[in-house]
Coordinates of C-alpha atoms in Angstrom, one line a residue:
Chain A
X1 CA 58.2 -105.5 -26.9
X2 CA 57.7 -104.4 -23.3
X3 CA 54.8 -106.2 -21.6
X4 CA 53.6 -103.0 -19.9
X5 CA 53.1 -101.2 -23.2
X6 CA 51.2 -104.1 -24.6
X7 CA 49.0 -104.1 -21.5
X8 CA 48.5 -100.3 -21.7
X9 CA 47.4 -100.7 -25.3
X10 CA 44.9 -103.4 -24.4
X11 CA 43.4 -101.2 -21.7
X12 CA 42.9 -98.4 -24.2
X13 CA 41.3 -100.8 -26.7
X14 CA 38.7 -101.8 -24.0
X15 CA 37.4 -98.2 -24.1
X16 CA 36.2 -98.4 -27.7
X17 CA 33.8 -100.7 -29.6
X18 CA 36.5 -100.8 -32.4
X19 CA 40.2 -101.4 -31.6
X20 CA 41.3 -99.1 -34.4
X21 CA 40.0 -96.2 -32.4
X22 CA 42.7 -96.8 -29.8
X23 CA 45.5 -95.9 -32.2
X24 CA 46.1 -92.4 -30.9
X25 CA 46.4 -93.4 -27.2
X26 CA 48.5 -96.4 -28.3
X27 CA 50.9 -94.2 -30.2
X28 CA 51.0 -91.8 -27.2
X29 CA 51.9 -94.6 -24.8
X30 CA 54.6 -95.9 -27.3
X31 CA 56.1 -92.5 -27.6
X32 CA 56.3 -92.2 -23.8
X33 CA 58.0 -95.6 -23.6
X34 CA 60.5 -95.1 -26.4
X35 CA 60.9 -91.3 -26.4
X36 CA 59.9 -91.1 -30.0
X37 CA 58.1 -93.2 -32.6
X38 CA 61.0 -95.3 -33.8
X39 CA 60.4 -98.2 -36.2
X40 CA 60.6 -100.4 -33.1
X41 CA 57.9 -98.3 -31.3
X42 CA 55.6 -98.4 -34.3
X43 CA 56.0 -102.2 -34.5
X44 CA 55.0 -102.4 -30.9
X45 CA 51.9 -100.3 -31.6
X46 CA 51.1 -102.5 -34.6
X47 CA 51.4 -105.6 -32.5
X48 CA 49.3 -104.2 -29.7
X49 CA 46.5 -103.1 -32.0
X50 CA 46.9 -106.0 -34.5
X51 CA 47.2 -103.5 -37.4
X52 CA 49.9 -103.2 -40.1
X53 CA 52.9 -101.0 -39.0
X54 CA 52.4 -98.9 -42.2
X55 CA 48.9 -97.9 -41.0
X56 CA 50.3 -96.9 -37.7
X57 CA 52.9 -94.7 -39.4
X58 CA 50.3 -93.3 -41.8
X59 CA 48.2 -92.1 -38.8
X60 CA 51.2 -91.0 -36.7
X61 CA 52.6 -88.8 -39.4
X62 CA 49.3 -86.8 -39.6
X63 CA 49.6 -85.4 -36.1
X64 CA 52.1 -82.8 -34.8
X65 CA 52.5 -84.3 -31.4
X66 CA 54.1 -87.5 -32.6
X67 CA 57.8 -87.5 -33.1
X68 CA 59.0 -89.5 -36.0
X69 CA 62.6 -88.5 -35.3
X70 CA 64.5 -88.7 -32.0
X71 CA 64.0 -85.6 -29.7
X72 CA 65.8 -84.3 -26.7
X73 CA 65.0 -85.3 -23.1
X74 CA 62.9 -82.2 -22.9
X75 CA 60.7 -80.6 -25.5
X76 CA 60.2 -76.8 -25.4
X77 CA 57.5 -75.5 -27.7
X78 CA 56.9 -71.8 -28.3
X79 CA 53.6 -70.7 -29.7
X80 CA 54.1 -68.4 -32.6
X81 CA 50.5 -68.0 -33.7
X82 CA 48.9 -64.6 -34.0
X83 CA 47.9 -63.7 -30.4
X84 CA 51.3 -64.8 -28.9
X85 CA 53.4 -63.4 -31.8
X86 CA 51.6 -60.1 -31.4
X87 CA 52.9 -59.8 -27.8
X88 CA 56.4 -60.9 -28.1
X89 CA 56.6 -64.7 -28.9
X90 CA 58.8 -63.8 -31.8
X91 CA 61.5 -62.3 -29.7
X92 CA 61.1 -65.1 -27.2
X93 CA 61.8 -67.7 -29.9
X94 CA 65.0 -65.9 -30.9
X95 CA 66.1 -65.8 -27.3
X96 CA 65.6 -69.6 -27.0
X97 CA 67.5 -70.1 -30.2
X98 CA 70.3 -67.9 -29.0
X99 CA 70.5 -69.6 -25.6
X100 CA 70.4 -73.1 -27.0
X101 CA 72.5 -72.3 -30.0
X102 CA 70.1 -74.1 -32.3
X103 CA 67.5 -73.1 -35.0
X104 CA 63.9 -74.2 -34.3
X105 CA 63.0 -76.9 -35.0
X106 CA 66.2 -78.5 -33.6
X107 CA 67.9 -80.1 -30.6
X108 CA 70.7 -78.7 -28.5
X109 CA 74.1 -80.2 -29.2
X110 CA 74.1 -82.0 -25.8
X111 CA 70.9 -83.7 -26.9
X112 CA 69.1 -82.4 -23.9
X113 CA 66.5 -79.9 -25.2
X114 CA 64.5 -79.9 -28.4
X115 CA 63.1 -76.5 -29.4
X116 CA 60.3 -76.0 -31.9
X117 CA 57.6 -73.5 -32.7
X118 CA 54.0 -74.6 -32.7
X119 CA 50.6 -73.2 -33.7
X120 CA 48.0 -71.9 -31.3
X121 CA 47.9 -74.0 -28.0
X122 CA 44.8 -72.2 -26.6
X123 CA 46.5 -70.0 -24.0
X124 CA 46.1 -66.8 -26.0
X125 CA 44.7 -64.7 -23.1
X126 CA 47.8 -65.5 -21.0
X127 CA 50.5 -65.4 -23.7
X128 CA 53.1 -65.7 -24.7
X129 CA 52.7 -69.4 -24.1
X130 CA 55.5 -71.9 -23.9
X131 CA 54.9 -75.6 -23.5
X132 CA 57.5 -77.5 -21.6
X133 CA 57.2 -81.2 -21.7
X134 CA 53.4 -80.8 -22.4
X135 CA 53.0 -78.4 -19.4
X136 CA 52.0 -74.8 -20.2
X137 CA 54.0 -71.9 -18.9
X138 CA 52.0 -68.7 -19.5
X139 CA 52.9 -65.0 -19.6
X140 CA 56.4 -66.3 -20.5
X141 CA 58.9 -63.4 -20.7
X142 CA 62.4 -63.2 -22.2
X143 CA 64.0 -63.1 -18.7
X144 CA 62.3 -66.5 -18.0
X145 CA 64.2 -68.3 -20.8
X146 CA 67.6 -68.7 -19.1
X147 CA 66.2 -70.0 -15.7
X148 CA 63.9 -72.4 -17.5
X149 CA 66.8 -73.9 -19.6
X150 CA 69.0 -74.1 -16.5
X151 CA 66.3 -76.1 -14.7
X152 CA 65.8 -78.4 -17.7
X153 CA 69.5 -79.0 -18.2
X154 CA 69.7 -80.3 -14.6
X155 CA 66.7 -82.6 -14.7
X156 CA 65.5 -85.6 -16.7
X157 CA 62.1 -85.8 -18.2
X158 CA 59.6 -87.3 -15.8
X159 CA 58.5 -90.5 -17.6
X160 CA 54.8 -91.3 -18.0
X161 CA 53.9 -87.8 -16.8
X162 CA 50.5 -87.9 -18.5
X163 CA 49.9 -91.6 -18.8
Chain B
X1 CA 53.9 -67.3 -13.7
X2 CA 50.1 -67.6 -13.1
X3 CA 49.3 -71.2 -13.4
X4 CA 45.6 -71.6 -14.0
X5 CA 43.4 -68.9 -15.6
X6 CA 40.9 -68.2 -12.9
X7 CA 38.8 -65.2 -12.3
X8 CA 39.3 -63.4 -9.0
X9 CA 35.9 -61.8 -9.1
X10 CA 32.5 -63.6 -9.3
X11 CA 30.2 -62.6 -12.2
X12 CA 26.6 -62.9 -11.0
X13 CA 25.2 -62.3 -14.5
X14 CA 27.1 -65.3 -15.9
X15 CA 25.5 -68.7 -16.2
X16 CA 28.4 -71.1 -17.0
X17 CA 31.0 -69.5 -14.7
X18 CA 29.3 -67.2 -12.2
X19 CA 31.8 -67.9 -9.4
X20 CA 35.4 -66.9 -8.7
X21 CA 38.0 -69.7 -8.9
X22 CA 37.2 -73.2 -9.8
X23 CA 34.8 -76.0 -8.6
X24 CA 36.5 -79.2 -9.5
X25 CA 35.3 -81.2 -6.5
X26 CA 32.0 -82.9 -7.0
X27 CA 30.9 -82.1 -3.4
X28 CA 31.4 -78.4 -4.1
X29 CA 29.5 -78.7 -7.4
X30 CA 26.6 -80.5 -5.8
X31 CA 26.4 -78.1 -2.9
X32 CA 25.7 -75.4 -5.5
X33 CA 22.9 -77.3 -7.2
X34 CA 25.1 -79.5 -9.4
X35 CA 23.5 -82.7 -10.9
X36 CA 20.0 -81.4 -10.0
X37 CA 19.3 -80.9 -13.7
X38 CA 20.3 -84.5 -14.3
X39 CA 17.9 -85.7 -11.7
X40 CA 15.2 -83.6 -13.3
X41 CA 15.9 -85.0 -16.7
X42 CA 15.5 -88.5 -15.5
X43 CA 11.8 -87.8 -15.1
X44 CA 11.6 -86.5 -18.6
X45 CA 11.2 -88.3 -21.9
X46 CA 13.8 -87.8 -24.7
X47 CA 11.3 -85.7 -26.6
X48 CA 10.7 -83.4 -23.6
X49 CA 14.5 -82.8 -23.3
X50 CA 14.8 -82.1 -27.0
X51 CA 11.8 -79.8 -26.8
X52 CA 13.5 -77.8 -23.9
X53 CA 16.7 -77.5 -26.1
X54 CA 14.6 -76.3 -29.0
X55 CA 12.7 -73.8 -26.8
X56 CA 16.0 -72.5 -25.5
X57 CA 16.9 -71.7 -29.1
X58 CA 20.6 -72.1 -28.2
X59 CA 23.0 -72.0 -31.1
X60 CA 26.0 -74.3 -31.2
X61 CA 29.0 -72.7 -29.5
X62 CA 31.7 -74.4 -31.7
X63 CA 31.7 -71.9 -34.5
X64 CA 28.9 -72.6 -37.0
X65 CA 26.1 -71.5 -34.7
X66 CA 23.7 -74.3 -35.8
X67 CA 20.6 -74.5 -33.5
X68 CA 21.5 -77.3 -31.0
X69 CA 18.0 -78.4 -30.3
X70 CA 17.3 -79.0 -34.0
X71 CA 20.6 -80.9 -34.3
X72 CA 19.5 -83.2 -31.4
X73 CA 16.2 -83.8 -33.1
X74 CA 18.0 -84.9 -36.3
X75 CA 19.8 -87.9 -34.7
X76 CA 18.9 -91.1 -36.6
X77 CA 17.4 -94.0 -34.7
X78 CA 19.5 -97.0 -33.9
X79 CA 20.6 -99.4 -31.2
X80 CA 24.1 -98.0 -30.7
X81 CA 24.1 -94.2 -30.8
X82 CA 27.0 -92.1 -29.6
X83 CA 27.6 -88.7 -28.2
X84 CA 30.8 -87.0 -29.1
X85 CA 31.9 -83.8 -27.4
X86 CA 34.1 -81.6 -29.5
X87 CA 36.9 -80.2 -27.2
X88 CA 39.5 -79.9 -30.0
X89 CA 39.4 -76.1 -29.6
X90 CA 42.2 -75.1 -32.0
X91 CA 41.0 -72.0 -33.8
X92 CA 43.7 -69.4 -33.1
X93 CA 42.6 -67.1 -30.4
X94 CA 40.2 -69.5 -28.8
X95 CA 40.6 -70.8 -25.3
X96 CA 37.1 -70.8 -23.8
X97 CA 36.4 -74.6 -23.6
X98 CA 39.6 -75.0 -21.7
X99 CA 38.4 -72.5 -19.1
X100 CA 35.1 -74.3 -18.7
X101 CA 37.0 -77.6 -18.1
X102 CA 39.5 -76.0 -15.7
X103 CA 36.9 -74.3 -13.6
X104 CA 33.7 -76.2 -13.9
X105 CA 34.3 -79.7 -15.3
X106 CA 31.3 -81.2 -13.7
X107 CA 28.9 -79.0 -15.5
X108 CA 30.3 -80.5 -18.7
X109 CA 30.0 -84.0 -17.3
X110 CA 26.5 -83.4 -16.1
X111 CA 25.5 -82.1 -19.6
X112 CA 27.1 -85.2 -21.2
X113 CA 25.1 -87.5 -18.9
X114 CA 21.8 -85.7 -19.6
X115 CA 22.5 -85.8 -23.4
X116 CA 23.4 -89.5 -23.1
X117 CA 20.2 -90.2 -21.3
X118 CA 18.3 -88.3 -23.9
X119 CA 19.6 -90.4 -26.7
X120 CA 20.0 -93.6 -24.6
X121 CA 23.5 -93.5 -26.0
X122 CA 26.0 -96.4 -25.9
X123 CA 28.7 -94.0 -24.8
X124 CA 30.1 -90.5 -24.9
X125 CA 33.6 -89.6 -26.0
X126 CA 35.1 -86.2 -25.2
X127 CA 37.6 -85.5 -28.0
X128 CA 40.0 -83.1 -26.4
X129 CA 43.0 -81.6 -28.2
X130 CA 46.2 -83.4 -27.3
X131 CA 47.9 -80.3 -26.0
X132 CA 45.4 -80.0 -23.2
X133 CA 47.1 -82.6 -21.0
X134 CA 46.1 -81.0 -17.7
X135 CA 42.6 -80.5 -18.8
X136 CA 42.3 -84.1 -19.9
X137 CA 43.5 -85.2 -16.5
X138 CA 40.9 -82.9 -14.8
X139 CA 38.2 -84.5 -16.9
X140 CA 39.4 -88.0 -16.0
X141 CA 39.2 -86.9 -12.4
X142 CA 35.7 -85.5 -12.7
X143 CA 34.5 -88.7 -14.5
X144 CA 36.0 -90.8 -11.6
X145 CA 34.2 -88.7 -9.1
X146 CA 30.9 -89.0 -11.0
X147 CA 31.4 -92.7 -11.2
X148 CA 31.8 -92.9 -7.5
X149 CA 28.6 -91.1 -7.0
X150 CA 26.8 -93.5 -9.3
X151 CA 26.2 -91.1 -12.2
X152 CA 28.5 -93.0 -14.5
X153 CA 29.0 -96.7 -14.9
X154 CA 25.9 -97.8 -12.9
X155 CA 22.2 -97.5 -13.6
X156 CA 21.0 -93.9 -13.2
X157 CA 18.5 -93.6 -10.3
X158 CA 15.1 -95.1 -11.1
X159 CA 16.2 -96.3 -14.5
X160 CA 18.1 -99.2 -16.0
X161 CA 20.2 -96.9 -18.2
X162 CA 24.0 -96.8 -17.6
X163 CA 26.0 -93.8 -18.9
X164 CA 29.6 -94.4 -20.0
X165 CA 31.9 -91.4 -20.6
X166 CA 35.4 -91.5 -22.0
X167 CA 38.1 -89.0 -22.7
X168 CA 39.8 -89.3 -26.1
X169 CA 42.9 -87.1 -26.6
X170 CA 43.8 -85.8 -30.0
X171 CA 47.4 -85.5 -31.0
X172 CA 47.9 -82.1 -32.6
X173 CA 45.9 -81.3 -35.7
X174 CA 43.7 -78.2 -36.1
X175 CA 41.5 -79.9 -38.7
X176 CA 40.2 -82.4 -36.1
X177 CA 37.9 -79.7 -34.8
X178 CA 36.0 -80.1 -38.1
X179 CA 33.3 -82.6 -37.3
X180 CA 33.9 -85.2 -40.0
X181 CA 37.7 -84.9 -39.5
X182 CA 37.2 -85.4 -35.8
X183 CA 35.2 -88.5 -36.4
X184 CA 37.8 -89.8 -38.9
X185 CA 40.4 -89.3 -36.1
X186 CA 38.2 -90.9 -33.4
X187 CA 37.7 -93.9 -35.8
X188 CA 41.5 -94.4 -36.0
X189 CA 42.1 -92.8 -39.4
X190 CA 44.2 -89.8 -40.4
X191 CA 42.1 -86.8 -39.3
X192 CA 40.8 -85.9 -42.7
X193 CA 37.3 -84.6 -43.5
X194 CA 34.8 -86.7 -45.4
X195 CA 32.0 -85.9 -47.8
X196 CA 28.5 -85.3 -46.4
X197 CA 26.2 -87.2 -46.7
X198 CA 26.4 -89.4 -44.7
X199 CA 26.0 -86.9 -41.9
X200 CA 27.3 -87.7 -38.4
X201 CA 23.7 -88.0 -37.3
X202 CA 23.5 -91.1 -39.5
X203 CA 27.0 -92.4 -39.6
X204 CA 29.6 -91.0 -37.2
X205 CA 31.6 -92.5 -34.4
X206 CA 32.2 -96.2 -35.2
X207 CA 29.9 -95.6 -38.2
X208 CA 27.0 -95.3 -35.8
X209 CA 24.5 -92.4 -35.5
X210 CA 26.3 -89.7 -33.6
X211 CA 25.3 -86.5 -31.9
X212 CA 28.3 -84.1 -32.0
X213 CA 28.4 -80.9 -30.0
X214 CA 31.0 -78.4 -28.7
X215 CA 32.1 -78.5 -25.0
X216 CA 30.4 -75.1 -24.3
X217 CA 27.1 -76.2 -25.8
X218 CA 27.0 -79.4 -23.8
X219 CA 28.0 -77.6 -20.6
X220 CA 25.0 -75.3 -21.1
X221 CA 22.5 -78.2 -21.2
X222 CA 22.2 -78.4 -17.3
X223 CA 21.6 -74.6 -17.2
X224 CA 18.8 -74.9 -19.9
X225 CA 17.1 -77.8 -18.1
X226 CA 17.5 -76.0 -14.8
X227 CA 16.0 -72.7 -15.7
X228 CA 13.8 -74.0 -18.5
X229 CA 14.3 -73.4 -22.2
X230 CA 11.9 -70.5 -22.4
X231 CA 13.7 -68.6 -19.6
X232 CA 17.1 -69.3 -21.2
X233 CA 15.7 -67.8 -24.5
X234 CA 14.9 -64.6 -22.6
X235 CA 18.6 -63.9 -22.3
X236 CA 20.5 -62.5 -25.3
X237 CA 18.7 -61.6 -28.5
X238 CA 15.9 -63.4 -30.2
X239 CA 18.1 -65.2 -32.7
X240 CA 21.1 -65.6 -30.4
X241 CA 20.0 -66.6 -27.0
X242 CA 21.8 -67.0 -23.7
X243 CA 25.3 -66.1 -22.7
X244 CA 28.5 -67.1 -24.5
X245 CA 32.2 -67.4 -23.7
X246 CA 34.4 -64.9 -25.5
X247 CA 38.2 -65.3 -25.5
X248 CA 39.9 -61.9 -25.7
X249 CA 43.5 -61.8 -26.7
X250 CA 46.0 -59.6 -28.6
X251 CA 46.5 -56.0 -27.8
X252 CA 43.8 -55.6 -25.1
X253 CA 44.7 -54.4 -21.6
X254 CA 42.9 -57.2 -19.8
X255 CA 42.9 -60.3 -21.9
X256 CA 41.2 -63.5 -20.9
X257 CA 37.8 -65.2 -21.1
X258 CA 34.6 -63.3 -20.5
X259 CA 31.1 -64.7 -20.4
X260 CA 28.8 -62.2 -22.1
X261 CA 25.0 -62.1 -22.8
X262 CA 24.6 -62.3 -26.5
X263 CA 22.8 -58.9 -26.4
X264 CA 26.1 -57.2 -25.6
X265 CA 28.4 -55.5 -28.1
X266 CA 32.1 -55.8 -29.1
X267 CA 32.6 -52.4 -27.4
X268 CA 31.2 -53.9 -24.2
X269 CA 33.7 -56.7 -24.5
X270 CA 36.8 -55.0 -25.8
X271 CA 36.5 -51.7 -24.0
X272 CA 34.2 -52.6 -21.1
X273 CA 35.8 -55.9 -20.0
X274 CA 39.2 -55.7 -21.8
X275 CA 40.0 -52.1 -21.0
X276 CA 40.7 -51.3 -24.6
X277 CA 44.2 -51.0 -26.1
X278 CA 47.0 -49.8 -23.8
X279 CA 47.7 -46.1 -23.2
X280 CA 49.1 -44.3 -26.2
X281 CA 47.9 -46.7 -28.8
X282 CA 44.8 -46.8 -30.9
X283 CA 42.6 -49.7 -32.1
X284 CA 43.4 -50.6 -35.7
X285 CA 41.0 -53.6 -36.2
X286 CA 39.7 -56.6 -34.4
X287 CA 39.0 -60.2 -35.3
X288 CA 35.5 -61.0 -34.2
X289 CA 35.5 -64.8 -34.0
X290 CA 38.8 -66.6 -34.5
X291 CA 41.5 -66.0 -37.1
X292 CA 39.4 -67.5 -39.9
X293 CA 36.9 -64.7 -39.8
X294 CA 37.0 -61.4 -41.8
X295 CA 38.4 -58.6 -39.7
X296 CA 36.3 -55.8 -38.5
X297 CA 37.3 -52.1 -38.2
X298 CA 37.1 -49.7 -35.2
X299 CA 33.9 -48.0 -36.6
X300 CA 32.2 -51.4 -36.2
X301 CA 32.8 -51.7 -32.4
X302 CA 29.1 -51.2 -31.7
X303 CA 28.3 -54.4 -33.6
X304 CA 26.4 -56.9 -31.4
X305 CA 28.0 -60.1 -30.3
X306 CA 25.0 -62.0 -31.6
X307 CA 25.5 -64.3 -34.5
X308 CA 23.1 -62.3 -36.8
X309 CA 24.7 -59.0 -35.9
X310 CA 28.2 -60.1 -36.8
X311 CA 26.9 -61.5 -40.1
X312 CA 25.2 -58.2 -40.9
X313 CA 28.6 -56.5 -40.2
X314 CA 30.2 -58.7 -42.9
X315 CA 31.9 -61.3 -40.7
X316 CA 31.0 -64.2 -38.5
X317 CA 30.9 -64.8 -34.7
X318 CA 32.7 -68.1 -35.1
X319 CA 34.2 -69.5 -31.9
X320 CA 34.0 -66.2 -30.0
X321 CA 37.8 -65.6 -30.2
X322 CA 38.3 -61.8 -30.3
X323 CA 41.8 -60.7 -31.2
X324 CA 42.5 -57.0 -30.7
X325 CA 44.9 -55.3 -33.1
X326 CA 46.6 -52.0 -32.3
X327 CA 48.0 -49.4 -34.6
X328 CA 51.6 -50.6 -34.5
X329 CA 50.7 -53.9 -36.2
X330 CA 51.6 -54.5 -39.9
X331 CA 48.6 -56.0 -41.5
X332 CA 50.6 -57.6 -44.3
X333 CA 52.5 -59.5 -41.6
X334 CA 49.2 -60.2 -39.8
X335 CA 47.7 -61.7 -43.0
X336 CA 50.9 -63.7 -43.6
X337 CA 50.9 -65.2 -40.1
X338 CA 47.2 -66.1 -40.5
X339 CA 47.7 -67.7 -43.9
X340 CA 50.8 -69.7 -42.8
X341 CA 48.7 -71.3 -40.1
X342 CA 46.1 -72.6 -42.5
X343 CA 48.7 -73.7 -44.9
X344 CA 50.3 -75.7 -42.2
X345 CA 47.0 -77.2 -41.1
X346 CA 45.5 -78.0 -44.5
X347 CA 45.0 -81.8 -44.5
X348 CA 45.9 -82.0 -48.1
X349 CA 42.8 -83.9 -49.3
X350 CA 41.3 -81.2 -51.5
X351 CA 43.4 -79.5 -54.2
X352 CA 42.1 -75.9 -53.9
X353 CA 42.9 -75.9 -50.2
X354 CA 46.2 -77.8 -50.4
X355 CA 47.6 -75.7 -53.2
X356 CA 45.7 -72.5 -52.6
X357 CA 46.7 -72.0 -48.9
X358 CA 50.3 -72.5 -50.0
X359 CA 50.1 -70.0 -52.8
X360 CA 48.4 -67.4 -50.6
X361 CA 51.1 -67.8 -47.9
X362 CA 53.9 -67.6 -50.4
X363 CA 52.6 -64.6 -52.2
X364 CA 52.0 -62.9 -48.8
X365 CA 55.6 -63.6 -47.8
X366 CA 56.8 -61.9 -51.0
X367 CA 54.5 -59.0 -50.1
X368 CA 55.8 -58.7 -46.6
X369 CA 59.4 -58.7 -47.8
X370 CA 58.6 -56.0 -50.3
X371 CA 59.3 -58.3 -53.2
X372 CA 55.7 -58.4 -54.3
X373 CA 53.9 -56.5 -57.1
X374 CA 50.7 -54.6 -57.3
X375 CA 49.4 -57.3 -59.7
X376 CA 50.0 -59.9 -57.1
X377 CA 47.7 -58.2 -54.7
X378 CA 44.9 -58.9 -57.2
X379 CA 46.3 -62.4 -57.8
X380 CA 45.9 -63.0 -54.1
X381 CA 42.3 -62.0 -54.2
X382 CA 41.8 -64.2 -57.2
X383 CA 43.3 -67.2 -55.4
X384 CA 41.1 -66.5 -52.4
X385 CA 38.0 -66.6 -54.6
X386 CA 39.1 -69.9 -56.2
X387 CA 39.7 -71.6 -52.8
X388 CA 36.6 -70.5 -51.1
X389 CA 33.6 -72.9 -51.3
X390 CA 35.4 -75.5 -53.4
X391 CA 36.5 -78.0 -50.8
X392 CA 34.9 -80.7 -48.6
X393 CA 35.4 -78.6 -45.4
X394 CA 35.9 -74.9 -44.7
X395 CA 39.6 -74.9 -43.9
X396 CA 40.3 -73.3 -47.3
X397 CA 37.6 -70.7 -46.7
X398 CA 39.2 -70.1 -43.2
X399 CA 42.3 -68.9 -45.0
X400 CA 40.7 -67.1 -47.9
X401 CA 38.1 -65.1 -46.0
X402 CA 40.4 -63.3 -43.5
X403 CA 43.1 -62.6 -46.1
X404 CA 40.6 -61.1 -48.5
X405 CA 39.4 -58.9 -45.6
X406 CA 42.9 -57.8 -44.7
X407 CA 43.6 -56.8 -48.3
X408 CA 40.3 -55.1 -48.8
X409 CA 40.5 -53.1 -45.5
X410 CA 44.3 -52.3 -45.7
X411 CA 45.1 -52.4 -49.3
X412 CA 47.2 -49.2 -48.9
X413 CA 49.6 -51.1 -46.6
X414 CA 50.1 -53.8 -49.2
X415 CA 50.7 -51.2 -51.9
X416 CA 53.2 -49.4 -49.7
X417 CA 55.2 -52.6 -49.3
X418 CA 55.3 -53.0 -53.1
X419 CA 56.2 -49.3 -53.6
X420 CA 58.9 -49.1 -50.9
X421 CA 60.3 -52.6 -51.5
X422 CA 60.2 -53.2 -47.8
X423 CA 58.0 -53.1 -44.7
X424 CA 58.0 -49.6 -43.1
X425 CA 57.2 -50.8 -39.6
X426 CA 59.7 -50.0 -36.8
X427 CA 61.9 -52.8 -35.6
X428 CA 59.9 -53.2 -32.4
X429 CA 56.6 -53.6 -34.2
X430 CA 54.7 -56.8 -33.3
X431 CA 55.9 -60.0 -35.0
X432 CA 59.0 -58.3 -36.4
X433 CA 61.4 -61.0 -35.3
X434 CA 59.5 -63.7 -37.1
X435 CA 60.1 -61.9 -40.4
X436 CA 63.5 -60.3 -40.4
X437 CA 63.7 -58.6 -43.8
X438 CA 66.3 -60.0 -46.2
X439 CA 67.4 -62.7 -43.8
X440 CA 64.7 -65.1 -44.9
X441 CA 64.7 -66.0 -48.5
X442 CA 61.3 -66.3 -50.2
X443 CA 60.0 -69.8 -50.7
X444 CA 60.5 -71.1 -54.2
X445 CA 57.5 -70.1 -56.3
X446 CA 56.7 -73.5 -57.6
X447 CA 53.7 -75.7 -56.9
X448 CA 54.5 -79.0 -55.3

């Protein structure tokens, strides 16, 4: 287990009167380190929190933002909830699927980009909203799809972007 | 693409966001009277602060509309008491707390410190939804600035009380906006609701007495102390005081957040601020307070934004998320998309919700594909009735209430789908690509 992840988890624990409350931040740090919550990552979280790995998995599996399977270098999420769907998110999603040649949820054949649809992200007034590596792109139009994918294909995910 | 949602024009009648752009720097916030209310509160007793909140008659801005002053007065005594701020904001159509954090984060931080001082709290946790990464970083920045100024982490002037404020990020779960689920999540569990009692005021964060309020409610605390509770109560209506943020989305011309006095009407918001529906279209319906609320019809546009006015119109003001629906929209599809969301977000703890939301969504998918029957329209209503009111929290109700209203108001559209065996909307109607007829097989009609 990496020392820095262990240290990060201890810093999170210090914010709470009960170490169990640090499980979400600990899982987030582990996902940033390992790319997804692999069995190894969950072991690291369990060690850092002094909790059983099964409990870490039980909590992680409840939340949509934790990946229990490997994902691409970049994650593109299209909001398909009411407000975005009503103004074209549906066509946007199909365009992403066509460009990436993958059905959401899925990862492009080169392993570079994971596409999935998500529920309301709270950008409804500026929709359709697309989240790219946890960064919102608003008023996203069909003609923005190809340039975005071009950019993502040529860059690696900035690690620890929100640590 | 526009990056941050900011208003180009100041709105002098607003209380929370009267200025254009944002005030993220503490110097700018203080130059405009920021942290004056905190200083004022330090000369007040806890009871005096609670009394001001009660006098303001402000109702909680998270959705339920419970009087915030009364809630503060309920908090149990104890050595370790906590303040938890609900910034999970996940009700579809709602994006108001985000705007407050993006544009005026220090007003929230000031409100938190005043409330902490009021309860002599051991600490405050802002539970912000995980997707709001940028907003969480802005809050961390505001906390760091307040710490530098001595408002956080060191004794408040003239007292020996130290305020501690932390940001706690969620990880993607709608249900964590429900107070007991939020506390389960903060306590390191799966985010599932728990039975009440015990109420959070007795056993909440870390099993200690906890005061839990929405971001907008807490951000309003400095305003109330600044102008006085009685003066605040003079804005809005008698039962719904002050101004409130409304998130306008869907088929309105100018979507976005608008801060409105609660004496205004939906017409003021949708037509006045939002510019109505685009040229050549007509208003079909509108969601008055988030996708979980019964839909209202165009002839109800003059309904007041006040909590009691929306109830009298047969719905609820909820989170203040207003979704405008124009005449091209298929309401069966609209109902389906609504139900699918709640099906996905059901935590699975209570059987009526876990099973009911699934059956509602599956039957609606059959309806939308033209494979449903007239009997199944009544079956849908029957399932809605069996879900509502039968669970620990109101997520099941949040699915049943709107779907029932969609059927009751637009039954002819459901019947037409049954009669034609298909949806008669044109190919370019909203949401058509999500449900391409005949390409998507219906889900197997079995419980699981």
